[in-house]
mmCIF file of C-alpha atoms in Angstrom:
data_model
loop_
_atom_site.group_PDB
_atom_site.id
_atom_site.type_symbol
_atom_site.label_atom_id
_atom_site.label_comp_id
_atom_site.label_asym_id
_atom_site.label_seq_id
_atom_site.Cartn_x
_atom_site.Cartn_y
_atom_site.Cartn_z
ATOM 1 C CA MET M 1246 -5.397 -112.445 -35.855
ATOM 2 C CA PRO M 1247 -8.452 -111.101 -37.741
ATOM 3 C CA LYS M 1248 -6.827 -112.103 -41.033
ATOM 4 C CA PHE M 1249 -6.347 -115.670 -39.718
ATOM 5 C CA ARG M 1250 -10.004 -115.867 -38.688
ATOM 6 C CA LEU M 1251 -11.090 -114.787 -42.175
ATOM 7 C CA THR M 1252 -8.967 -117.541 -43.735
ATOM 8 C CA ILE M 1253 -10.566 -120.156 -41.465
ATOM 9 C CA LEU M 1254 -14.054 -118.921 -42.364
ATOM 10 C CA LEU M 1255 -13.289 -119.117 -46.063
ATOM 11 C CA LEU M 1256 -12.080 -122.687 -45.622
ATOM 12 C CA LEU M 1257 -15.166 -123.631 -43.638
ATOM 13 C CA PHE M 1258 -17.597 -122.231 -46.149
ATOM 14 C CA SER M 1259 -15.801 -123.333 -49.314
ATOM 15 C CA GLY M 1260 -17.430 -126.792 -49.187
ATOM 16 C CA ILE M 1261 -20.959 -125.623 -48.417
ATOM 17 C CA ALA M 1262 -23.518 -125.144 -51.208
ATOM 18 C CA ILE M 1263 -25.260 -121.828 -50.618
ATOM 19 C CA ALA M 1264 -28.898 -121.801 -51.680
ATOM 20 C CA GLY M 1265 -30.000 -119.357 -54.355
ATOM 21 C CA GLU M 1266 -33.377 -117.735 -54.901
ATOM 22 C CA VAL M 1267 -35.382 -118.825 -57.937
ATOM 23 C CA GLN M 1268 -37.878 -116.316 -59.299
ATOM 24 C CA ILE M 1269 -40.777 -117.318 -61.557
ATOM 25 C CA LYS M 1270 -42.999 -114.726 -63.181
ATOM 26 C CA GLY M 1271 -45.818 -116.443 -65.010
ATOM 27 C CA ALA M 1272 -48.909 -116.133 -67.152
ATOM 28 C CA ALA M 1273 -51.730 -118.666 -66.872
ATOM 29 C CA PRO M 1274 -54.608 -117.010 -68.769
ATOM 30 C CA ASP M 1275 -56.705 -120.185 -68.728
ATOM 31 C CA TYR M 1276 -56.599 -120.448 -64.905
ATOM 32 C CA PRO M 1277 -57.700 -117.152 -63.317
ATOM 33 C CA THR M 1278 -58.104 -117.265 -59.488
ATOM 34 C CA ARG M 1279 -56.662 -120.813 -59.362
ATOM 35 C CA THR M 1280 -53.725 -121.937 -57.191
ATOM 36 C CA VAL M 1281 -50.409 -122.708 -58.892
ATOM 37 C CA GLU M 1282 -47.917 -124.897 -56.998
ATOM 38 C CA LEU M 1283 -44.201 -125.547 -57.534
ATOM 39 C CA TYR M 1284 -42.867 -129.065 -56.842
ATOM 40 C CA ILE M 1285 -39.585 -130.969 -56.905
ATOM 41 C CA TYR M 1286 -38.799 -134.586 -56.048
ATOM 42 C CA ASP M 1287 -37.690 -134.881 -52.434
ATOM 43 C CA ASP M 1288 -35.502 -137.841 -53.409
ATOM 44 C CA TYR M 1289 -34.996 -139.954 -56.539
ATOM 45 C CA ILE M 1290 -35.420 -143.375 -54.946
ATOM 46 C CA THR M 1291 -39.041 -142.930 -53.863
ATOM 47 C CA TYR M 1292 -39.798 -139.960 -56.171
ATOM 48 C CA LYS M 1293 -41.830 -138.431 -53.378
ATOM 49 C CA GLU M 1294 -43.142 -135.045 -54.461
ATOM 50 C CA LYS M 1295 -42.316 -131.992 -52.373
ATOM 51 C CA LYS M 1296 -44.146 -128.687 -52.702
ATOM 52 C CA ILE M 1297 -41.736 -125.773 -52.262
ATOM 53 C CA ALA M 1298 -43.920 -122.789 -53.213
ATOM 54 C CA GLN M 1299 -47.420 -121.772 -54.218
ATOM 55 C CA ALA M 1300 -49.267 -118.648 -55.328
ATOM 56 C CA GLU M 1301 -52.662 -117.524 -56.512
ATOM 57 C CA VAL M 1302 -53.240 -116.746 -60.180
ATOM 58 C CA ASP M 1303 -54.873 -113.320 -60.330
ATOM 59 C CA GLU M 1304 -57.962 -112.440 -62.362
ATOM 60 C CA ASN M 1305 -55.762 -111.478 -65.313
ATOM 61 C CA GLY M 1306 -53.964 -114.820 -65.275
ATOM 62 C CA ALA M 1307 -50.689 -113.563 -63.775
ATOM 63 C CA PHE M 1308 -48.722 -115.117 -60.904
ATOM 64 C CA GLN M 1309 -45.330 -114.910 -59.213
ATOM 65 C CA LEU M 1310 -43.404 -117.567 -57.301
ATOM 66 C CA SER M 1311 -40.075 -117.691 -55.508
ATOM 67 C CA ALA M 1312 -38.229 -120.630 -53.945
ATOM 68 C CA SER M 1313 -34.862 -121.369 -52.373
ATOM 69 C CA MET M 1314 -32.709 -123.800 -54.408
ATOM 70 C CA ASP M 1315 -29.139 -125.007 -53.825
ATOM 71 C CA GLU M 1316 -28.698 -126.869 -57.140
ATOM 72 C CA THR M 1317 -30.297 -127.458 -60.524
ATOM 73 C CA GLN M 1318 -33.016 -130.082 -60.642
ATOM 74 C CA TYR M 1319 -36.209 -131.222 -62.300
ATOM 75 C CA ALA M 1320 -39.326 -129.329 -61.201
ATOM 76 C CA PHE M 1321 -42.925 -128.870 -62.249
ATOM 77 C CA LEU M 1322 -45.714 -126.365 -61.846
ATOM 78 C CA ARG M 1323 -49.153 -127.719 -61.068
ATOM 79 C CA ILE M 1324 -52.636 -126.257 -61.435
ATOM 80 C CA GLY M 1325 -55.207 -128.895 -60.541
ATOM 81 C CA THR M 1326 -54.563 -131.919 -62.764
ATOM 82 C CA GLN M 1327 -52.475 -129.916 -65.249
ATOM 83 C CA PHE M 1328 -48.673 -130.135 -64.952
ATOM 84 C CA ALA M 1329 -45.905 -128.242 -66.724
ATOM 85 C CA ASP M 1330 -42.357 -129.451 -66.117
ATOM 86 C CA PHE M 1331 -38.895 -127.941 -66.614
ATOM 87 C CA PHE M 1332 -35.366 -127.969 -65.216
ATOM 88 C CA MET M 1333 -34.970 -125.285 -62.561
ATOM 89 C CA GLU M 1334 -31.552 -123.743 -61.983
ATOM 90 C CA LYS M 1335 -30.153 -122.179 -58.826
ATOM 91 C CA ASP M 1336 -30.573 -118.374 -59.028
ATOM 92 C CA GLY M 1337 -32.765 -118.821 -62.117
ATOM 93 C CA ALA M 1338 -35.201 -116.090 -63.174
ATOM 94 C CA TYR M 1339 -37.955 -117.389 -65.429
ATOM 95 C CA GLU M 1340 -40.730 -115.735 -67.398
ATOM 96 C CA VAL M 1341 -43.135 -118.532 -68.195
ATOM 97 C CA ARG M 1342 -46.491 -119.311 -69.732
ATOM 98 C CA PHE M 1343 -48.499 -122.199 -68.322
ATOM 99 C CA PRO M 1344 -49.961 -124.190 -71.238
ATOM 100 C CA ALA M 1345 -53.687 -124.424 -71.908
ATOM 101 C CA PRO M 1346 -55.416 -127.378 -70.227
ATOM 102 C CA ILE M 1347 -55.749 -130.722 -71.971
ATOM 103 C CA LYS M 1348 -58.185 -133.470 -71.038
ATOM 104 C CA ASN M 1349 -58.341 -137.137 -71.912
ATOM 105 C CA THR M 1350 -62.024 -137.849 -72.471
ATOM 106 C CA GLU M 1351 -61.332 -141.592 -72.365
ATOM 107 C CA ALA M 1352 -59.686 -141.455 -68.923
ATOM 108 C CA VAL M 1353 -61.124 -143.670 -66.203
ATOM 109 C CA ASN M 1354 -61.315 -140.620 -63.946
ATOM 110 C CA GLN M 1355 -60.913 -137.269 -65.650
ATOM 111 C CA PHE M 1356 -60.777 -135.467 -62.317
ATOM 112 C CA THR M 1357 -57.620 -137.197 -61.084
ATOM 113 C CA GLU M 1358 -55.640 -138.163 -64.206
ATOM 114 C CA ARG M 1359 -52.552 -135.995 -64.590
ATOM 115 C CA HIS M 1360 -51.715 -134.205 -67.826
ATOM 116 C CA TYR M 1361 -48.054 -133.288 -68.413
ATOM 117 C CA GLN M 1362 -46.778 -130.675 -70.846
ATOM 118 C CA LYS M 1363 -43.531 -128.748 -71.185
ATOM 119 C CA LEU M 1364 -43.465 -125.360 -69.513
ATOM 120 C CA GLU M 1365 -43.073 -122.492 -71.986
ATOM 121 C CA ILE M 1366 -40.076 -120.381 -70.874
ATOM 122 C CA GLU M 1367 -40.334 -117.091 -72.729
ATOM 123 C CA ASN M 1368 -37.009 -115.540 -71.674
ATOM 124 C CA ALA M 1369 -34.837 -118.569 -72.534
ATOM 125 C CA THR M 1370 -32.044 -118.333 -75.121
ATOM 126 C CA ILE M 1371 -31.053 -121.093 -77.532
ATOM 127 C CA PHE M 1372 -28.168 -122.156 -75.270
ATOM 128 C CA SER M 1373 -30.151 -122.012 -72.024
ATOM 129 C CA LEU M 1374 -30.501 -125.300 -70.164
ATOM 130 C CA ASN M 1375 -34.120 -126.135 -70.970
ATOM 131 C CA PRO M 1376 -34.030 -125.452 -74.753
ATOM 132 C CA SER M 1377 -30.695 -127.296 -74.954
ATOM 133 C CA ILE M 1378 -32.068 -130.402 -73.229
ATOM 134 C CA ALA M 1379 -35.184 -130.265 -75.411
ATOM 135 C CA ARG M 1380 -33.088 -130.085 -78.604
ATOM 136 C CA PHE M 1381 -30.809 -132.896 -77.458
ATOM 137 C CA ASN M 1382 -33.758 -135.090 -76.474
ATOM 138 C CA LYS M 1383 -35.224 -134.582 -79.967
ATOM 139 C CA MET M 1384 -31.906 -135.646 -81.530
ATOM 140 C CA TYR M 1385 -31.828 -138.637 -79.167
ATOM 141 C CA ASP M 1386 -35.339 -139.734 -80.144
ATOM 142 C CA ASP M 1387 -34.511 -139.295 -83.839
ATOM 143 C CA PHE M 1388 -31.406 -141.475 -83.421
ATOM 144 C CA LEU M 1389 -33.495 -144.231 -81.827
ATOM 145 C CA GLU M 1390 -36.092 -144.022 -84.596
ATOM 146 C CA GLU M 1391 -33.484 -144.091 -87.375
ATOM 147 C CA ASN M 1392 -31.832 -147.174 -85.874
ATOM 148 C CA ARG M 1393 -34.798 -149.030 -84.444
ATOM 149 C CA TYR M 1394 -34.525 -151.992 -86.820
ATOM 150 C CA SER M 1395 -30.856 -152.521 -85.947
ATOM 151 C CA ILE M 1396 -31.747 -152.242 -82.253
ATOM 152 C CA MET M 1397 -34.580 -154.743 -82.574
ATOM 153 C CA ARG M 1398 -32.556 -157.301 -84.578
ATOM 154 C CA GLY M 1399 -29.452 -157.076 -82.393
ATOM 155 C CA SER M 1400 -27.169 -159.233 -84.560
ATOM 156 C CA LEU M 1401 -23.391 -159.005 -84.179
ATOM 157 C CA LYS M 1402 -23.198 -156.842 -87.318
ATOM 158 C CA ASP M 1403 -26.033 -154.616 -86.080
ATOM 159 C CA ARG M 1404 -24.261 -154.174 -82.739
ATOM 160 C CA ALA M 1405 -21.000 -153.223 -84.421
ATOM 161 C CA ASP M 1406 -22.796 -150.754 -86.719
ATOM 162 C CA LEU M 1407 -24.638 -149.238 -83.762
ATOM 163 C CA GLN M 1408 -21.433 -148.716 -81.811
ATOM 164 C CA THR M 1409 -19.894 -146.907 -84.803
ATOM 165 C CA LYS M 1410 -22.991 -144.749 -85.279
ATOM 166 C CA LEU M 1411 -23.111 -144.034 -81.557
ATOM 167 C CA LYS M 1412 -19.576 -142.644 -81.558
ATOM 168 C CA ALA M 1413 -20.422 -140.419 -84.525
ATOM 169 C CA PHE M 1414 -23.642 -139.281 -82.835
ATOM 170 C CA ARG M 1415 -21.765 -138.424 -79.629
ATOM 171 C CA ALA M 1416 -19.239 -136.362 -81.614
ATOM 172 C CA GLU M 1417 -22.085 -134.530 -83.374
ATOM 173 C CA VAL M 1418 -23.796 -133.748 -80.060
ATOM 174 C CA GLU M 1419 -20.618 -132.477 -78.412
ATOM 175 C CA GLU M 1420 -19.936 -130.180 -81.357
ATOM 176 C CA LYS M 1421 -23.501 -128.855 -81.512
ATOM 177 C CA PHE M 1422 -23.711 -128.190 -77.759
ATOM 178 C CA ALA M 1423 -20.160 -126.997 -77.161
ATOM 179 C CA ALA M 1424 -21.457 -123.629 -75.976
ATOM 180 C CA VAL M 1425 -23.700 -125.185 -73.312
ATOM 181 C CA HIS M 1426 -21.813 -125.395 -70.029
ATOM 182 C CA GLY M 1427 -22.472 -126.801 -66.582
ATOM 183 C CA GLU M 1428 -22.234 -130.150 -64.840
ATOM 184 C CA PHE M 1429 -25.975 -130.777 -64.945
ATOM 185 C CA PHE M 1430 -26.157 -130.698 -68.757
ATOM 186 C CA LYS M 1431 -22.958 -132.752 -69.150
ATOM 187 C CA THR M 1432 -24.287 -135.409 -66.770
ATOM 188 C CA HIS M 1433 -27.608 -135.418 -68.630
ATOM 189 C CA LEU M 1434 -25.716 -136.177 -71.855
ATOM 190 C CA ASP M 1435 -23.419 -138.791 -70.291
ATOM 191 C CA TYR M 1436 -26.212 -140.895 -68.835
ATOM 192 C CA SER M 1437 -28.440 -140.532 -71.860
ATOM 193 C CA PHE M 1438 -25.566 -142.035 -73.853
ATOM 194 C CA ALA M 1439 -25.128 -144.706 -71.192
ATOM 195 C CA GLN M 1440 -28.621 -145.947 -72.057
ATOM 196 C CA LEU M 1441 -27.767 -145.948 -75.768
ATOM 197 C CA GLU M 1442 -24.534 -147.775 -75.068
ATOM 198 C CA GLN M 1443 -26.422 -150.477 -73.186
ATOM 199 C CA ILE M 1444 -28.672 -150.951 -76.216
ATOM 200 C CA THR M 1445 -25.599 -152.090 -78.175
ATOM 201 C CA LEU M 1446 -25.502 -155.033 -75.743
ATOM 202 C CA VAL M 1447 -22.191 -154.262 -74.081
ATOM 203 C CA SER M 1448 -21.789 -156.105 -70.790
ATOM 204 C CA ASP M 1449 -23.224 -154.873 -67.506
ATOM 205 C CA GLN M 1450 -19.689 -155.036 -66.112
ATOM 206 C CA HIS M 1451 -18.514 -152.566 -68.769
ATOM 207 C CA ILE M 1452 -21.402 -150.198 -68.024
ATOM 208 C CA PHE M 1453 -20.829 -150.428 -64.294
ATOM 209 C CA GLU M 1454 -17.092 -149.728 -64.517
ATOM 210 C CA LYS M 1455 -17.576 -146.827 -66.922
ATOM 211 C CA TYR M 1456 -20.536 -145.096 -65.289
ATOM 212 C CA PHE M 1457 -20.840 -146.143 -61.634
ATOM 213 C CA ALA M 1458 -17.607 -147.588 -60.265
ATOM 214 C CA ASP M 1459 -16.174 -144.183 -59.274
ATOM 215 C CA GLY M 1460 -18.860 -143.936 -56.566
ATOM 216 C CA GLU M 1461 -19.951 -140.395 -57.494
ATOM 217 C CA ILE M 1462 -23.735 -140.162 -57.369
ATOM 218 C CA HIS M 1463 -25.594 -137.204 -58.885
ATOM 219 C CA TYR M 1464 -28.577 -137.310 -56.543
ATOM 220 C CA ARG M 1465 -30.473 -134.415 -58.120
ATOM 221 C CA ASN M 1466 -29.805 -135.070 -61.781
ATOM 222 C CA TYR M 1467 -32.973 -136.486 -63.288
ATOM 223 C CA GLU M 1468 -31.279 -138.348 -66.158
ATOM 224 C CA TYR M 1469 -28.540 -139.802 -63.953
ATOM 225 C CA MET M 1470 -30.995 -141.108 -61.357
ATOM 226 C CA ASN M 1471 -33.319 -142.403 -64.061
ATOM 227 C CA TYR M 1472 -30.491 -144.538 -65.443
ATOM 228 C CA PHE M 1473 -29.215 -145.440 -61.963
ATOM 229 C CA ASN M 1474 -32.625 -146.868 -61.074
ATOM 230 C CA GLN M 1475 -32.905 -148.592 -64.449
ATOM 231 C CA PHE M 1476 -29.448 -150.180 -64.390
ATOM 232 C CA PHE M 1477 -29.775 -151.473 -60.815
ATOM 233 C CA GLU M 1478 -33.458 -152.389 -61.165
ATOM 234 C CA LYS M 1479 -34.318 -155.305 -58.812
ATOM 235 C CA ARG M 1480 -30.609 -155.898 -58.119
ATOM 236 C CA VAL M 1481 -31.146 -156.555 -54.411
ATOM 237 C CA GLU M 1482 -34.404 -158.436 -54.947
ATOM 238 C CA LEU M 1483 -32.825 -160.776 -57.517
ATOM 239 C CA PHE M 1484 -29.792 -161.307 -55.304
ATOM 240 C CA ALA M 1485 -32.109 -162.336 -52.452
ATOM 241 C CA LEU M 1486 -33.553 -165.042 -54.733
ATOM 242 C CA SER M 1487 -30.155 -166.340 -55.831
ATOM 243 C CA SER M 1488 -28.169 -169.184 -54.266
ATOM 244 C CA GLU M 1489 -25.716 -166.648 -52.815
ATOM 245 C CA GLY M 1490 -28.592 -164.737 -51.249
ATOM 246 C CA ARG M 1491 -30.142 -167.772 -49.602
ATOM 247 C CA GLY M 1492 -31.094 -166.804 -46.068
ATOM 248 C CA PHE M 1493 -31.466 -163.099 -46.841
ATOM 249 C CA MET M 1494 -35.239 -163.091 -46.233
ATOM 250 C CA GLY M 1495 -34.740 -164.876 -42.930
ATOM 251 C CA ALA M 1496 -32.126 -162.328 -41.900
ATOM 252 C CA VAL M 1497 -34.520 -159.446 -42.612
ATOM 253 C CA ASN M 1498 -37.365 -161.176 -40.771
ATOM 254 C CA ALA M 1499 -35.075 -161.880 -37.824
ATOM 255 C CA GLY M 1500 -34.174 -158.207 -37.575
ATOM 256 C CA VAL M 1501 -30.412 -158.696 -37.898
ATOM 257 C CA SER M 1502 -28.063 -155.712 -37.872
ATOM 258 C CA LEU M 1503 -27.129 -153.658 -40.933
ATOM 259 C CA PRO M 1504 -23.551 -155.045 -40.914
ATOM 260 C CA ALA M 1505 -25.057 -158.549 -41.119
ATOM 261 C CA ILE M 1506 -27.251 -157.454 -44.045
ATOM 262 C CA ASP M 1507 -24.110 -156.006 -45.647
ATOM 263 C CA ASP M 1508 -22.341 -159.353 -45.332
ATOM 264 C CA PHE M 1509 -25.043 -160.818 -47.558
ATOM 265 C CA LEU M 1510 -25.168 -158.030 -50.127
ATOM 266 C CA LYS M 1511 -21.407 -157.685 -50.543
ATOM 267 C CA LYS M 1512 -21.420 -161.107 -52.206
ATOM 268 C CA ASP M 1513 -22.774 -159.278 -55.291
ATOM 269 C CA LYS M 1514 -19.967 -157.692 -57.330
ATOM 270 C CA PHE M 1515 -22.076 -154.601 -58.095
ATOM 271 C CA LEU M 1516 -22.919 -153.970 -54.423
ATOM 272 C CA GLN M 1517 -19.424 -153.394 -53.046
ATOM 273 C CA ASP M 1518 -19.878 -149.629 -52.642
ATOM 274 C CA LYS M 1519 -21.753 -148.889 -49.419
ATOM 275 C CA LEU M 1520 -23.556 -145.827 -50.780
ATOM 276 C CA ILE M 1521 -24.924 -147.704 -53.782
ATOM 277 C CA ARG M 1522 -25.771 -150.636 -51.520
ATOM 278 C CA ARG M 1523 -27.739 -148.473 -49.116
ATOM 279 C CA LEU M 1524 -29.735 -146.691 -51.829
ATOM 280 C CA LEU M 1525 -30.626 -149.990 -53.477
ATOM 281 C CA LEU M 1526 -31.575 -151.559 -50.152
ATOM 282 C CA VAL M 1527 -33.981 -148.686 -49.507
ATOM 283 C CA LYS M 1528 -35.368 -149.107 -53.025
ATOM 284 C CA ALA M 1529 -35.800 -152.869 -52.511
ATOM 285 C CA CYS M 1530 -37.784 -152.354 -49.306
ATOM 286 C CA ARG M 1531 -40.794 -151.349 -51.414
ATOM 287 C CA SER M 1532 -40.793 -154.805 -53.054
ATOM 288 C CA PHE M 1533 -40.029 -156.639 -49.813
ATOM 289 C CA TYR M 1534 -42.889 -154.887 -47.997
ATOM 290 C CA TYR M 1535 -45.461 -156.358 -50.374
ATOM 291 C CA LYS M 1536 -43.709 -159.666 -51.106
ATOM 292 C CA GLU M 1537 -45.056 -162.838 -49.551
ATOM 293 C CA GLY M 1538 -42.707 -164.210 -46.912
ATOM 294 C CA TYR M 1539 -41.310 -160.890 -45.710
ATOM 295 C CA ARG M 1540 -42.660 -159.492 -42.448
ATOM 296 C CA LYS M 1541 -43.880 -155.960 -43.018
ATOM 297 C CA SER M 1542 -42.952 -154.848 -39.513
ATOM 298 C CA GLN M 1543 -39.345 -156.009 -39.997
ATOM 299 C CA VAL M 1544 -39.042 -154.249 -43.369
ATOM 300 C CA VAL M 1545 -40.151 -151.035 -41.641
ATOM 301 C CA LYS M 1546 -37.624 -151.641 -38.853
ATOM 302 C CA LEU M 1547 -34.908 -152.132 -41.473
ATOM 303 C CA LEU M 1548 -35.711 -148.709 -42.916
ATOM 304 C CA LYS M 1549 -35.585 -147.211 -39.420
ATOM 305 C CA LYS M 1550 -32.136 -148.754 -38.904
ATOM 306 C CA ILE M 1551 -30.942 -147.139 -42.126
ATOM 307 C CA GLU M 1552 -32.265 -143.777 -40.924
ATOM 308 C CA GLN M 1553 -30.625 -144.135 -37.527
ATOM 309 C CA GLU M 1554 -27.311 -145.216 -39.058
ATOM 310 C CA ASN M 1555 -27.122 -141.665 -40.475
ATOM 311 C CA PHE M 1556 -24.605 -142.766 -43.095
ATOM 312 C CA HIS M 1557 -25.511 -140.161 -45.750
ATOM 313 C CA GLU M 1558 -28.178 -137.455 -45.816
ATOM 314 C CA GLU M 1559 -29.657 -138.613 -49.145
ATOM 315 C CA VAL M 1560 -29.875 -142.197 -47.882
ATOM 316 C CA VAL M 1561 -31.539 -141.054 -44.661
ATOM 317 C CA LEU M 1562 -34.029 -138.939 -46.636
ATOM 318 C CA ALA M 1563 -34.882 -141.792 -49.016
ATOM 319 C CA ALA M 1564 -35.299 -144.268 -46.122
ATOM 320 C CA LYS M 1565 -37.549 -141.868 -44.222
ATOM 321 C CA ASN M 1566 -39.689 -141.158 -47.285
ATOM 322 C CA MET M 1567 -39.934 -144.855 -48.143
ATOM 323 C CA ARG M 1568 -41.036 -145.721 -44.609
ATOM 324 C CA GLN M 1569 -43.692 -142.991 -44.680
ATOM 325 C CA ILE M 1570 -44.968 -144.072 -48.097
ATOM 326 C CA LEU M 1571 -45.260 -147.729 -47.085
ATOM 327 C CA THR M 1572 -46.973 -147.097 -43.750
ATOM 328 C CA LYS M 1573 -49.030 -143.953 -44.321
ATOM 329 C CA LEU M 1574 -52.335 -145.832 -44.667
ATOM 330 C CA ASN M 1575 -51.639 -148.533 -42.100
ATOM 331 C CA VAL M 1576 -54.169 -149.127 -39.352
ATOM 332 C CA GLY M 1577 -53.221 -146.925 -36.423
ATOM 333 C CA SER M 1578 -51.184 -144.417 -38.451
ATOM 334 C CA PRO M 1579 -52.259 -140.747 -38.711
ATOM 335 C CA ALA M 1580 -54.651 -140.083 -41.589
ATOM 336 C CA PRO M 1581 -53.346 -137.831 -44.405
ATOM 337 C CA ASP M 1582 -54.447 -134.288 -43.632
ATOM 338 C CA ILE M 1583 -56.806 -133.449 -46.485
ATOM 339 C CA ALA M 1584 -57.138 -129.660 -46.855
ATOM 340 C CA LEU M 1585 -59.997 -128.266 -48.950
ATOM 341 C CA ARG M 1586 -62.734 -125.626 -48.842
ATOM 342 C CA ASN M 1587 -66.075 -126.671 -47.476
ATOM 343 C CA SER M 1588 -69.465 -125.899 -49.008
ATOM 344 C CA ASN M 1589 -69.431 -122.489 -47.283
ATOM 345 C CA ASN M 1590 -66.098 -121.764 -49.020
ATOM 346 C CA ILE M 1591 -64.226 -121.934 -45.699
ATOM 347 C CA PRO M 1592 -60.783 -123.637 -45.626
ATOM 348 C CA THR M 1593 -61.195 -126.947 -43.786
ATOM 349 C CA LYS M 1594 -58.717 -129.694 -42.891
ATOM 350 C CA LEU M 1595 -59.299 -133.247 -41.743
ATOM 351 C CA SER M 1596 -57.209 -132.435 -38.681
ATOM 352 C CA ASP M 1597 -59.907 -129.932 -37.627
ATOM 353 C CA PHE M 1598 -61.869 -132.985 -36.478
ATOM 354 C CA LYS M 1599 -59.007 -134.423 -34.421
ATOM 355 C CA GLY M 1600 -60.220 -136.430 -31.428
ATOM 356 C CA LYS M 1601 -63.522 -137.371 -33.064
ATOM 357 C CA TYR M 1602 -64.706 -140.442 -34.949
ATOM 358 C CA ILE M 1603 -64.935 -139.656 -38.672
ATOM 359 C CA TYR M 1604 -66.841 -141.347 -41.471
ATOM 360 C CA LEU M 1605 -64.937 -140.249 -44.583
ATOM 361 C CA GLU M 1606 -66.423 -140.642 -48.060
ATOM 362 C CA PHE M 1607 -65.230 -139.651 -51.528
ATOM 363 C CA THR M 1608 -67.723 -139.019 -54.300
ATOM 364 C CA ASP M 1609 -68.352 -137.333 -57.644
ATOM 365 C CA ALA M 1610 -71.282 -134.932 -57.522
ATOM 366 C CA THR M 1611 -72.146 -135.667 -61.187
ATOM 367 C CA CYS M 1612 -72.165 -139.486 -60.823
ATOM 368 C CA PRO M 1613 -75.560 -140.945 -59.740
ATOM 369 C CA THR M 1614 -74.058 -144.343 -58.866
ATOM 370 C CA CYS M 1615 -71.378 -142.714 -56.722
ATOM 371 C CA ASN M 1616 -74.069 -140.812 -54.813
ATOM 372 C CA LEU M 1617 -75.797 -143.947 -53.499
ATOM 373 C CA GLU M 1618 -73.436 -144.117 -50.522
ATOM 374 C CA THR M 1619 -73.967 -140.428 -49.832
ATOM 375 C CA ARG M 1620 -77.703 -141.050 -49.475
ATOM 376 C CA ILE M 1621 -76.973 -143.823 -46.989
ATOM 377 C CA ILE M 1622 -74.822 -141.394 -44.991
ATOM 378 C CA ASN M 1623 -77.875 -139.179 -44.685
ATOM 379 C CA ASP M 1624 -79.578 -141.999 -42.732
ATOM 380 C CA PHE M 1625 -76.442 -142.719 -40.685
ATOM 381 C CA LYS M 1626 -76.208 -139.102 -39.662
ATOM 382 C CA GLN M 1627 -79.715 -139.158 -38.215
ATOM 383 C CA ARG M 1628 -78.738 -142.133 -36.023
ATOM 384 C CA TYR M 1629 -75.085 -141.449 -35.150
ATOM 385 C CA GLY M 1630 -74.652 -137.723 -35.736
ATOM 386 C CA ASN M 1631 -74.005 -137.064 -32.047
ATOM 387 C CA LYS M 1632 -71.108 -139.559 -31.990
ATOM 388 C CA VAL M 1633 -69.561 -139.373 -35.477
ATOM 389 C CA GLU M 1634 -68.466 -136.548 -37.788
ATOM 390 C CA PHE M 1635 -69.435 -137.239 -41.401
ATOM 391 C CA VAL M 1636 -67.174 -135.812 -44.108
ATOM 392 C CA THR M 1637 -67.791 -136.138 -47.829
ATOM 393 C CA VAL M 1638 -65.063 -135.063 -50.249
ATOM 394 C CA ALA M 1639 -66.279 -134.289 -53.779
ATOM 395 C CA ILE M 1640 -63.546 -134.662 -56.384
ATOM 396 C CA ASN M 1641 -65.145 -132.214 -58.832
ATOM 397 C CA GLU M 1642 -63.117 -129.164 -59.846
ATOM 398 C CA ASP M 1643 -66.170 -126.890 -60.244
ATOM 399 C CA PHE M 1644 -67.087 -125.586 -56.794
ATOM 400 C CA GLU M 1645 -70.569 -124.439 -57.874
ATOM 401 C CA ILE M 1646 -71.544 -127.948 -59.031
ATOM 402 C CA VAL M 1647 -70.721 -129.333 -55.588
ATOM 403 C CA ARG M 1648 -72.515 -126.513 -53.759
ATOM 404 C CA GLN M 1649 -75.697 -127.047 -55.789
ATOM 405 C CA TYR M 1650 -75.455 -130.835 -55.324
ATOM 406 C CA LYS M 1651 -75.332 -130.409 -51.545
ATOM 407 C CA GLN M 1652 -78.147 -127.871 -51.504
ATOM 408 C CA LYS M 1653 -80.406 -129.906 -53.820
ATOM 409 C CA ASN M 1654 -80.124 -133.021 -51.649
ATOM 410 C CA GLY M 1655 -80.430 -131.189 -48.348
ATOM 411 C CA TYR M 1656 -77.182 -132.583 -46.972
ATOM 412 C CA ASP M 1657 -76.119 -130.786 -43.793
ATOM 413 C CA TRP M 1658 -72.558 -132.116 -43.265
#
């Protein structure tokens, strides 16, 4: 009997992905005492960012992070407006160096513009995932540059030449990276080549049958999902504008059932698979929400129906994230919970003022024009301070500049 139980347990657990622990030991000498955060994308339809770990950089510029991961995926470390991205593997152990900060002096707002660089992984080998993808991407870019005139002209002869060169390039890549194993890297190659193949102007039907018709979706593979979103871009939206899709907007606005929506969408030959159909419907809801003629409330209800259908966990996650993104600043919805340190260096959240009326202002302590509203708040506070909490958020990264700005002007909120 005990032996039988063990067999059952092995069968039960054989299909479950067990999360591994990722360890990151880092150096960020340009960011002492700053906070470093580790992010992934929660889903690849909305690309909503999800923080999975954070740590403080010590005075010597060292930090350590750990996170639970069940599969390889794109990730990035963030310190303020500086980002360093990489592909993070399950059970990976990384020794990294966060790159020195860069700043675009011509940016509209230097305090909020993001700056992306590649994370330096010091313990990687030549056949590790990140160096391999970097080397392949360089070869890919070189191929595009070498053939850009043929791509731009697009004559029948150019297309034939490109297809021949593409086969030779694929053979070269497979030989050069034969020692690099794993599904993630193989999928990265396959769907990078899918984009090149489309450049040779083969039919969408050919691309669909070769790369998507089997129904297998690599939800956490950055390159796969990038091409998935590109290939199916506006597929549902364009169908809704076609003669076959006539009445689709009315069906959404009338709040019809998901099976009724399916009856419309299945008229499109590329929307026969329910999983693809659901992901693209979620994706299209962003356009529908802002498109004239669609009722926002019904688009939100459609997303709720997709959540409640509980067809697939990735679909449910994407629908939930899309609904939150579209409605997060609607009148009557909870305000985003800003969490910062106040002028006394005490951690403060917007939710600390729950139950009170709040006048919320954003400013730049070094911008005289921006400070005009702050001066007006000073008058408001004298009149309404017993009824309203006034909160000013300064976007400056230097805490001392903000503290002196507040002290100089005598602001007491």
